[in-house]
XYZ file of C-alpha atoms in Angstrom:
529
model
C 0.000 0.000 0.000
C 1.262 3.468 -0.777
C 1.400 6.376 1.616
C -1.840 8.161 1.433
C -2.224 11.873 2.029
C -4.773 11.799 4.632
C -6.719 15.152 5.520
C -8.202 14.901 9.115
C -10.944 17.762 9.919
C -11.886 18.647 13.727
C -15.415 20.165 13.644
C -15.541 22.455 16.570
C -18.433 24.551 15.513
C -21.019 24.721 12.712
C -19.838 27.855 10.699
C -17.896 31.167 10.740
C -18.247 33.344 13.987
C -16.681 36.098 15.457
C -18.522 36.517 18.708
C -16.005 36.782 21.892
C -17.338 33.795 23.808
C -16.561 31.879 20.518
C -13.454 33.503 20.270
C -11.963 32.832 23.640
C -13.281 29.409 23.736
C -13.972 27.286 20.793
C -10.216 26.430 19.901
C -10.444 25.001 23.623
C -13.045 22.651 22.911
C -11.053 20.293 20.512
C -12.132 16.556 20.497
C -9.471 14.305 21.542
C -10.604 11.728 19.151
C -9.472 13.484 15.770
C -5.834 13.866 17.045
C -5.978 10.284 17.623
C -6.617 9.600 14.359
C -3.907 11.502 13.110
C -1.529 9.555 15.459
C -2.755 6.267 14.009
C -2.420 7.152 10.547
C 1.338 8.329 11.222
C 2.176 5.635 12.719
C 1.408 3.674 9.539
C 3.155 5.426 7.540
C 1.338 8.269 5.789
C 0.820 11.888 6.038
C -1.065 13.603 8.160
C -2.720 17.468 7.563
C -4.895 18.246 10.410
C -6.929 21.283 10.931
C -9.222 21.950 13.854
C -12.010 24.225 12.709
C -13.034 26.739 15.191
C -15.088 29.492 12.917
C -12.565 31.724 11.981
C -10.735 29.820 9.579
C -11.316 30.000 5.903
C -12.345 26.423 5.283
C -11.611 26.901 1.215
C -7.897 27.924 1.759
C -7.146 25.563 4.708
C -8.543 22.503 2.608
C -6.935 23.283 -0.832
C -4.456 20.853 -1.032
C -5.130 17.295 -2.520
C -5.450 14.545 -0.345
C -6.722 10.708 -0.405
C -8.917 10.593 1.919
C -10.421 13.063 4.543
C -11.766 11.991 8.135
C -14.185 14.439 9.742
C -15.257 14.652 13.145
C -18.563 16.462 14.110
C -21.166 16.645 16.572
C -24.393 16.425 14.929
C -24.878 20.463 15.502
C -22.111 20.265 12.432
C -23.320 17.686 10.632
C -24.438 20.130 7.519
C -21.246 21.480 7.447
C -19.613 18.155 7.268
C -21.860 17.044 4.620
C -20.866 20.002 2.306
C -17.172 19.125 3.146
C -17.809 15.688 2.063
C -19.861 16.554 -1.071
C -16.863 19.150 -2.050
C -13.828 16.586 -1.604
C -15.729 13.753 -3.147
C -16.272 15.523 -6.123
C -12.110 15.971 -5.719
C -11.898 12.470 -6.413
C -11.043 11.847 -2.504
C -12.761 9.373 -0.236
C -14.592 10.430 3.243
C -15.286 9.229 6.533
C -17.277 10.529 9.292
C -16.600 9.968 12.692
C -17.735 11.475 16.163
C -21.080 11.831 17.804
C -23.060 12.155 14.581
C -21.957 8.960 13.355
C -23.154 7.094 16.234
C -26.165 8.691 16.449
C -27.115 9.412 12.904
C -25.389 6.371 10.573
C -27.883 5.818 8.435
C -28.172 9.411 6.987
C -24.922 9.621 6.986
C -24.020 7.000 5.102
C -25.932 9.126 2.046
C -23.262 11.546 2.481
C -19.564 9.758 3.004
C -17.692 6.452 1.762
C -16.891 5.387 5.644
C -19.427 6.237 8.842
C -17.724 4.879 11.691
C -18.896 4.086 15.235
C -16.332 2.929 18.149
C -13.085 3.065 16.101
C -9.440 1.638 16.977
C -6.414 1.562 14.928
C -6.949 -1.662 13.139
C -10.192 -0.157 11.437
C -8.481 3.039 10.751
C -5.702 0.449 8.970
C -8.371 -1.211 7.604
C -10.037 1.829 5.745
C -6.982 3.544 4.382
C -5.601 -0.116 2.660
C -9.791 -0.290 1.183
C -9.869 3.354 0.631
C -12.411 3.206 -2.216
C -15.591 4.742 -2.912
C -18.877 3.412 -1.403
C -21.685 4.832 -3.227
C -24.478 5.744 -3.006
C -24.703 4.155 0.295
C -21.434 4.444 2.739
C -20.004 1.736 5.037
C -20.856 1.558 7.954
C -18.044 0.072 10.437
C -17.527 -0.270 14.469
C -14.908 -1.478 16.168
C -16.436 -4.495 18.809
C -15.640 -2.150 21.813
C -14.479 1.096 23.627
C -10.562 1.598 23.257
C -8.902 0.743 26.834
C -5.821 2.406 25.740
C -5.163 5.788 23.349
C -2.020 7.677 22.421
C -1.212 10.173 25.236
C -0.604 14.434 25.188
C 3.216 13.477 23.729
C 1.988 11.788 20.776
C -0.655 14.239 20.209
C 1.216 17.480 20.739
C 1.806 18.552 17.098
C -2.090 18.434 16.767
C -2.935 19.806 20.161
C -0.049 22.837 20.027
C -0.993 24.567 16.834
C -4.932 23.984 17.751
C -4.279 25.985 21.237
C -2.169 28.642 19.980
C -4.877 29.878 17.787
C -6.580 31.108 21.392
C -6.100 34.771 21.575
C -5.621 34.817 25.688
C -3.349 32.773 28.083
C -6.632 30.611 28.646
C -4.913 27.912 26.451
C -6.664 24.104 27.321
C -5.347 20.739 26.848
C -7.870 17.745 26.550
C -7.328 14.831 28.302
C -9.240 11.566 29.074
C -8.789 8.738 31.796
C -12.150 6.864 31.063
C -14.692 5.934 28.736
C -18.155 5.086 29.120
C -20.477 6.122 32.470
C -21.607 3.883 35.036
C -24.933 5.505 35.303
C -27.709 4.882 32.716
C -29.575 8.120 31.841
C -31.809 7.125 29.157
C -31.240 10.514 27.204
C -27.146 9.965 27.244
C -25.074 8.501 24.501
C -23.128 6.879 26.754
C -26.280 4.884 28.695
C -25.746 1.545 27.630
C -21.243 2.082 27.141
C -19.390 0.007 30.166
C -17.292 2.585 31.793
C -14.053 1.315 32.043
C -10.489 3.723 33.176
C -7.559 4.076 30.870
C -4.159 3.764 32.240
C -3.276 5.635 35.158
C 0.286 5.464 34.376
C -0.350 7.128 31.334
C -1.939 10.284 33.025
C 1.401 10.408 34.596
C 3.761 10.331 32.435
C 0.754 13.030 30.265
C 0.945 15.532 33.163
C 4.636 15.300 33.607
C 4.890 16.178 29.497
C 2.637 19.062 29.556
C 4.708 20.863 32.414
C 7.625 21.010 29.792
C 6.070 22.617 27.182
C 3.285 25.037 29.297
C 4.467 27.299 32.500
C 1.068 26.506 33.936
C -0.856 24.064 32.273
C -4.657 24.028 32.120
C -6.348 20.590 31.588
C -9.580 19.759 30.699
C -10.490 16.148 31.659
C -13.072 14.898 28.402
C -14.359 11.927 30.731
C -18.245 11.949 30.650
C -17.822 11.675 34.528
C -14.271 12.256 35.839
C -13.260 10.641 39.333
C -15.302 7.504 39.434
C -12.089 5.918 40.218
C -11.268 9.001 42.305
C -7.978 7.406 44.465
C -6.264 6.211 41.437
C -6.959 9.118 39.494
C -5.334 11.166 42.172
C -2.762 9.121 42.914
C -1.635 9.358 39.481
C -1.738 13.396 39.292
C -0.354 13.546 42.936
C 2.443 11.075 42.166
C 3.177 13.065 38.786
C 3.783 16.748 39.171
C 3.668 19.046 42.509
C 0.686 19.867 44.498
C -1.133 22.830 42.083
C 0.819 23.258 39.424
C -1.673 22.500 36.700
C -5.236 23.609 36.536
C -7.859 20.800 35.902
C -11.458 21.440 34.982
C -13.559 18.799 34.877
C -17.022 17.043 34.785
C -18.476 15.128 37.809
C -21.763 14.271 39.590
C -22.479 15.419 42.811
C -22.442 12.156 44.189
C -18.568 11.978 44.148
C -17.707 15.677 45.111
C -17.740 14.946 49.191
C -15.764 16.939 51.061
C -12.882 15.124 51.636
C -12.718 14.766 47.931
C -12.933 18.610 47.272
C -10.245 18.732 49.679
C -8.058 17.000 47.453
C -9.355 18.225 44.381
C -8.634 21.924 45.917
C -4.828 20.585 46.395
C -4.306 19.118 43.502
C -5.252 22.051 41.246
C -9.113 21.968 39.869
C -10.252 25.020 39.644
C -13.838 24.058 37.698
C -16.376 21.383 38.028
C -19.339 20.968 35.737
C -22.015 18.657 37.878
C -25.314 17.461 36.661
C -28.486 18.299 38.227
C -31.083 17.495 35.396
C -33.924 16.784 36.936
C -35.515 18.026 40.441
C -37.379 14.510 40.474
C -34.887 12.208 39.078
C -31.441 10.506 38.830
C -30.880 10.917 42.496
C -28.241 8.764 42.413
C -25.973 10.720 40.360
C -26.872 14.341 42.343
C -25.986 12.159 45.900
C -30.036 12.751 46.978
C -31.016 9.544 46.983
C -34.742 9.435 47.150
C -35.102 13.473 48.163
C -37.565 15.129 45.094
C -38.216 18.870 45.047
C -37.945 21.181 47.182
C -35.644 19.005 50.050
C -33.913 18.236 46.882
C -33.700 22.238 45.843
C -32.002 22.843 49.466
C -29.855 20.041 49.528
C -28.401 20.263 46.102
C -27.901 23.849 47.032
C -25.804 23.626 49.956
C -23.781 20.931 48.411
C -23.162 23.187 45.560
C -22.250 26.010 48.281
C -20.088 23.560 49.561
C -18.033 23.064 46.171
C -17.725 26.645 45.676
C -15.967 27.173 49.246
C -13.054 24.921 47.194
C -13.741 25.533 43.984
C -13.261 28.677 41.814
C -15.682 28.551 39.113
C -18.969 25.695 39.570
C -21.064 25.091 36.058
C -24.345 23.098 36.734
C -26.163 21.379 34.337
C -30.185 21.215 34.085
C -31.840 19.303 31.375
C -35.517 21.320 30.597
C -38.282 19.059 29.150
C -37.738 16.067 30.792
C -40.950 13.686 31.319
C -40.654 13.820 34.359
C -41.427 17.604 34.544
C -44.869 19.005 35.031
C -46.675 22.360 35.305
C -44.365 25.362 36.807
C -43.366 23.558 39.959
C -39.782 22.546 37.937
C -38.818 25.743 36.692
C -39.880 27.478 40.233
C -37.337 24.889 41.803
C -34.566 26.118 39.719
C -35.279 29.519 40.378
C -35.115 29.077 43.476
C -31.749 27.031 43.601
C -30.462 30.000 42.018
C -31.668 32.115 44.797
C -30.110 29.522 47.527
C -26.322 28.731 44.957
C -26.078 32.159 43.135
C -22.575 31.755 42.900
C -22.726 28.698 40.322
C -23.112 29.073 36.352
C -26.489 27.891 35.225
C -26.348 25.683 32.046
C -30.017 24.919 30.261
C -30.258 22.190 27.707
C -33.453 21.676 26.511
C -34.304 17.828 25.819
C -33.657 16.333 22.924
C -32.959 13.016 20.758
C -30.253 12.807 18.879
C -31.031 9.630 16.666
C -29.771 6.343 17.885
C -27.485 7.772 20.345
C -29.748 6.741 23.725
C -31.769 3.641 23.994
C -34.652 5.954 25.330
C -35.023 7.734 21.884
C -36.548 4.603 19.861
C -39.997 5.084 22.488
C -39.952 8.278 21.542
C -39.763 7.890 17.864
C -42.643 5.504 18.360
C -44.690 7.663 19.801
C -44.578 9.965 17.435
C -43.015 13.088 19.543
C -39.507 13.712 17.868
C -40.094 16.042 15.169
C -37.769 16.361 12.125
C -35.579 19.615 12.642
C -32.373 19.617 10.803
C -29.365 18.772 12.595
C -28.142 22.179 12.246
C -29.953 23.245 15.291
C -29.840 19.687 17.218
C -26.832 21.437 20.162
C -29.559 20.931 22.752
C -30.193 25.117 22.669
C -31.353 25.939 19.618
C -34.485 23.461 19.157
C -36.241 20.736 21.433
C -36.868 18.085 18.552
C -39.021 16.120 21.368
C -42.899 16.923 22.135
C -43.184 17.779 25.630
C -45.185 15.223 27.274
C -46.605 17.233 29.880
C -46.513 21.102 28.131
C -47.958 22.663 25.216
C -45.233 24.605 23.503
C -45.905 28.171 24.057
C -46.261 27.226 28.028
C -43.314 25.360 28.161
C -41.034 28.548 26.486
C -43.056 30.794 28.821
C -41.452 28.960 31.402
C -37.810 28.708 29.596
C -38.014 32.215 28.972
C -38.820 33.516 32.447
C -36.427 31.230 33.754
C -33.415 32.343 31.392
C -34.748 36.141 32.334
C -34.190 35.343 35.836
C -31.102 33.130 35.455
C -28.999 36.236 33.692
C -30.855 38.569 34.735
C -27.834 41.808 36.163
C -28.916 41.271 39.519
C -27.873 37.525 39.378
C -24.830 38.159 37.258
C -23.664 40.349 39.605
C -24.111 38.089 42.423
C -22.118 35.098 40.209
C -19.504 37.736 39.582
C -19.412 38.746 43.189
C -19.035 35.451 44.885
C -16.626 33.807 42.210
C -13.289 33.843 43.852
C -10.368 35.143 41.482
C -10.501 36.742 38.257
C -10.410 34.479 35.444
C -14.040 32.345 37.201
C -15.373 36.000 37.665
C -14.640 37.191 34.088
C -15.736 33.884 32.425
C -19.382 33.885 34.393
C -19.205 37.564 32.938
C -18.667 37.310 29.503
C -20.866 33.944 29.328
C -23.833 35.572 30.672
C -23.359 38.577 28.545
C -23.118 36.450 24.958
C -24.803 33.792 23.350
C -24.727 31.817 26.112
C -27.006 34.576 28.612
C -28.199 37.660 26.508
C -28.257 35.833 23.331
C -30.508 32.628 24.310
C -32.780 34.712 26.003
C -33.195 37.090 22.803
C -33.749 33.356 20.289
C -36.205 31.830 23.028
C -38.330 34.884 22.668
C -37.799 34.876 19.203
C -39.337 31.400 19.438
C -42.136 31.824 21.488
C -43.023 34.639 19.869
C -43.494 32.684 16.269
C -45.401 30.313 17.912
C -48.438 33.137 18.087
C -47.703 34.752 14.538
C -46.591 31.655 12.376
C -49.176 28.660 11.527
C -46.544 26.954 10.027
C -44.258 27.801 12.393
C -46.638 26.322 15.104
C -47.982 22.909 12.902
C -43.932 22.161 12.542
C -43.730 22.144 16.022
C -46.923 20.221 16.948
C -46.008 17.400 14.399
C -48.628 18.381 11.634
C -46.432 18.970 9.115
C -42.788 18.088 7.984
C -42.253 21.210 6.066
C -39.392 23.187 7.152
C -40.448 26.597 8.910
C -38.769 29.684 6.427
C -37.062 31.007 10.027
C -35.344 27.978 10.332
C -34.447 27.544 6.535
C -32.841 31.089 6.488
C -30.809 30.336 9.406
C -29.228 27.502 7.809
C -28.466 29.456 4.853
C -26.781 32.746 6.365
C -24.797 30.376 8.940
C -23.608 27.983 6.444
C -22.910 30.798 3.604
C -20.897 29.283 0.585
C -20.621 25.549 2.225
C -24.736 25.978 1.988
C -24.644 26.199 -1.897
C -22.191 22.642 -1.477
C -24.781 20.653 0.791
C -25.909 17.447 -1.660
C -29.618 17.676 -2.749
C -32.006 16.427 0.289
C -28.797 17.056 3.086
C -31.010 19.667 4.885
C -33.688 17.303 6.136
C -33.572 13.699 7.249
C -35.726 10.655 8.425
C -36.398 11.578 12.043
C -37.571 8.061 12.321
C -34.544 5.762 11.294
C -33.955 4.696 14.776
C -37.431 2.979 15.004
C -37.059 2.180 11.327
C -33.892 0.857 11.162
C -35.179 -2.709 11.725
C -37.960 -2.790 8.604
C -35.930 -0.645 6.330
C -32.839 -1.199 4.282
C -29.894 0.641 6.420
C -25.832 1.108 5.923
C -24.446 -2.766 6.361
C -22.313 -2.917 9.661
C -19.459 -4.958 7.986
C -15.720 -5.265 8.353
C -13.433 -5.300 5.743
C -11.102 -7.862 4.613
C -9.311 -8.909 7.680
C -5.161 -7.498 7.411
C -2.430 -8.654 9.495
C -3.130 -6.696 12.823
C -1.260 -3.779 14.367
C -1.030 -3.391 18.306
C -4.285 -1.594 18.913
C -6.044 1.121 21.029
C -9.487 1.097 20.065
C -11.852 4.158 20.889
């Protein structure tokens, strides 16, 4: 086999943008998985251009030069985008594969769109596709490794992906990712990662990682990608404590309540972590993971609170998660609890997500397809902000964005900002709650829920697309798509903007992308992710 020239595309965000919480912090939000790829493919022998695309790049000069075959990463938020960067390099000649969350969730539409979709992936597939490296059309392959990886090339073997991708941040606030586990051991049936085994990575590993990074960063900040980081909480700090001295790198990192005790916060405080990101979700659910056991509402509202209090007394900056929508919600009782845990923790960020199915990722998504309550918005706006593609069970639309409105209003609202701002401890947590609240992430979401709810009154359309009457896309929605996308939109294939919102619960009458493997090589030492 000849050396291919292999293109390898990180798909941070959907489009070009210039706004400043998109400047300060997409280029820290790089996947791990697309530098691994460009380890493996080194490693056998070929060469490697990678570019992580953060929405100030020009996509057309960075991906002029030829190449054999180009793998893409992207959440399904990006999934357009990828599709037009398929469509363009195919009709190079070149062969593409799609990796990432959208190809676990979304395989059979994406198979329409590139030679290779690919699922769990370890270096013997990636071998596998560059030998085959052919075109699969008009439907793609569709390939999965058996498993998880249990081991992956470390910070050092990355570094000449991860050093240009974090110089392109425009402040000191320069993060490394890093992972020590895969999978979850709780089962949320909205999470991609429900039915994955957790299971750590090498210890020794994070190490010898940590011990790298301090030779090529004065203070290193580190952003642990584990869907819940400290499950093995001894050995993971044994391994930092054991590696580098007490505080000398920052760690940020996401968690559940239910292993941030305070002898653990202790240690996190002394070891360097200066953010956690905690779930909540639900006021009347997955007690297990928010250490509440069998506490609902408002004893739940309190105790979450103080625990949260707690965390912030060793903790700089505290991001917690809410999920809006859930089934388990009903009538205004869920959105007054929030508002008032707000009240009680005002010193912790408030992240919304509103509910929604993306595909095949969750096991919990096939009921819903079946009952006929996900509705068929493009992936474009599927980033758990900018549309709920699930029917509430319990609201009619314009009273459930009343409520998401009001409670947005509230959340960033300047008396609560200041308060955040106030209690944060140290100026980088105090200007980042600042400058969050202020964007797209506080001003902005509040200004496109309105937006929203206000169509809902004016636009029949706009209202039958949203109660399931019709499939037709809404013209608000269309012209979004268009002025984000600009030129890529004119390179989307024909039919790319919509897709069968039902393939999950089809996927076992209808014809679907073959999961095969290829023909079996002599096998390299793997890692498998």
């Amino acid at each position: 086999m000849r050396p291919r020239r292999v293109t390898i595309l990180d798909l941070v965000t959907k489009g070009p943008t210039n706004s400043l919480y998109a400047r300060v912090m997409n280029q820290n939000l790089a996947s791990i998985m697309p530098q691994v790829v460009g380890v493996w493919c080194e490693e056998l022998g070929h060469e490697v251009r990678f570019v992580c695309y953060t929405g100030r790049e020009d996509l057309h000069r960075e991906l002029l030069d030829e190449t054999d075959i180009v793998f893409i990463g992207a959440f399904t938020r990006s999934a357009l985008t990828a599709y037009a960067i398929s469509s363009m390099f195919r009709a190079r000649g070149a062969v593409t594969v799609l990796g990432g969350p959208h190809a676990r969730s979304y395989p059979q539409d994406a198979a329409k769109y590139f030679d290779y979709v690919v699922g769990f992936t370890d270096k013997n597939l990636i071998q596998d596709i560059l030998v085959d490296c052919a075109q699969h059309r008009p439907l793609g392959m569709h390939l999965a490794a058996p498993r998880q990886p249990t081991e992956l090339p470390g910070v050092k073997e990355r570094w000449k992906f991860v050093e240009p991708t974090i110089a392109k941040a425009p402040t000191s606030f320069k993060v490394v990712p890093m992972i020590g586990s895969m999978g979850c051991p709780y089962t949320c049936g909205f999470c991609v990662d429900a039915n994955v085994d957790y299971q750590p990575l090498s210890f020794d590993q994070i190490s010898e990682d940590l011990k790298f990074l301090r030779t090529k960063l004065k203070r290193p900040i580190v952003a642990w990608h584990d869907p819940n980081f400290g499950v093995r909480f001894q050995e993971y700090m044994n391994a930092i404590e054991t590696a580098i001295p007490p505080n000398s790198i920052d760690f940020i990192a996401e968690s559940t309540l239910s292993l941030l005790a305070e002898p653990h916060l202790k240690r996190l405080k002394q070891n360097g972590f200066k953010a956690i990101l905690p779930g909540i979700e639900s006021w009347y659910d997955m007690g297990d993971k928010s250490r509440t056991g069998r506490h609902t509402g408002q004893d739940k509202v309190r105790q979450v609170a103080d625990h949260i209090n707690l965390i912030l007394r060793y903790i700089p900056y505290v991001q917690v998660n809410f999920v809006l929508g859930l089934d388990s919600d009903k009538g205004p009782e869920p959105f007054e609890l929030t508002r008032k845990f707000l009240d009680l923790a005002p010193g912790a960020f408030p992240a919304f997500s509103l509910l929604t199915a993306f595909g095949q990722a969750a096991p919990f998504n096939r009921e819903l397809q079946r009952d006929g309550r996900v509705l068929p918005f493009p992936f474009h706006f599927l980033d758990n902000n900018h549309a709920m593609n699930v029917r509430p069970k319990h609201y009619a639309w314009p009273e459930f964005y009343d409520h998401v409105v009001d409670l947005s209003r509230h959340a960033f609202s300047w008396p609560m900002i200041a308060k955040r701002v106030m209690l944060n401890r140290g100026w980088v947590p105090k200007w980042f709650n600042f400058i969050r609240s202020v964007s797209s992430e506080g001003f902005g979401r509040i200004k496109y829920h309105t937006k929203i709810r206000g169509l809902m009154d004016t636009n029949v359309s706009f209202r039958k697309f949203l109660e399931g009457e019709t499939s037709e896309l809404p013209t608000f929605y269309a012209r979004k798509i268009r002025g984000k996308l600009g030129s890529l939109f004119d390179m989307l294939p024909e039919g790319a903007t919509m897709h069968d919102h039902h393939a999950y619960l089809n996927s076992y009458q209808e014809p679907s992308p073959p999961l095969v493997a290829l023909n079996p090589l002599p096998k390299v030492e793997s890692a498998a992710i």
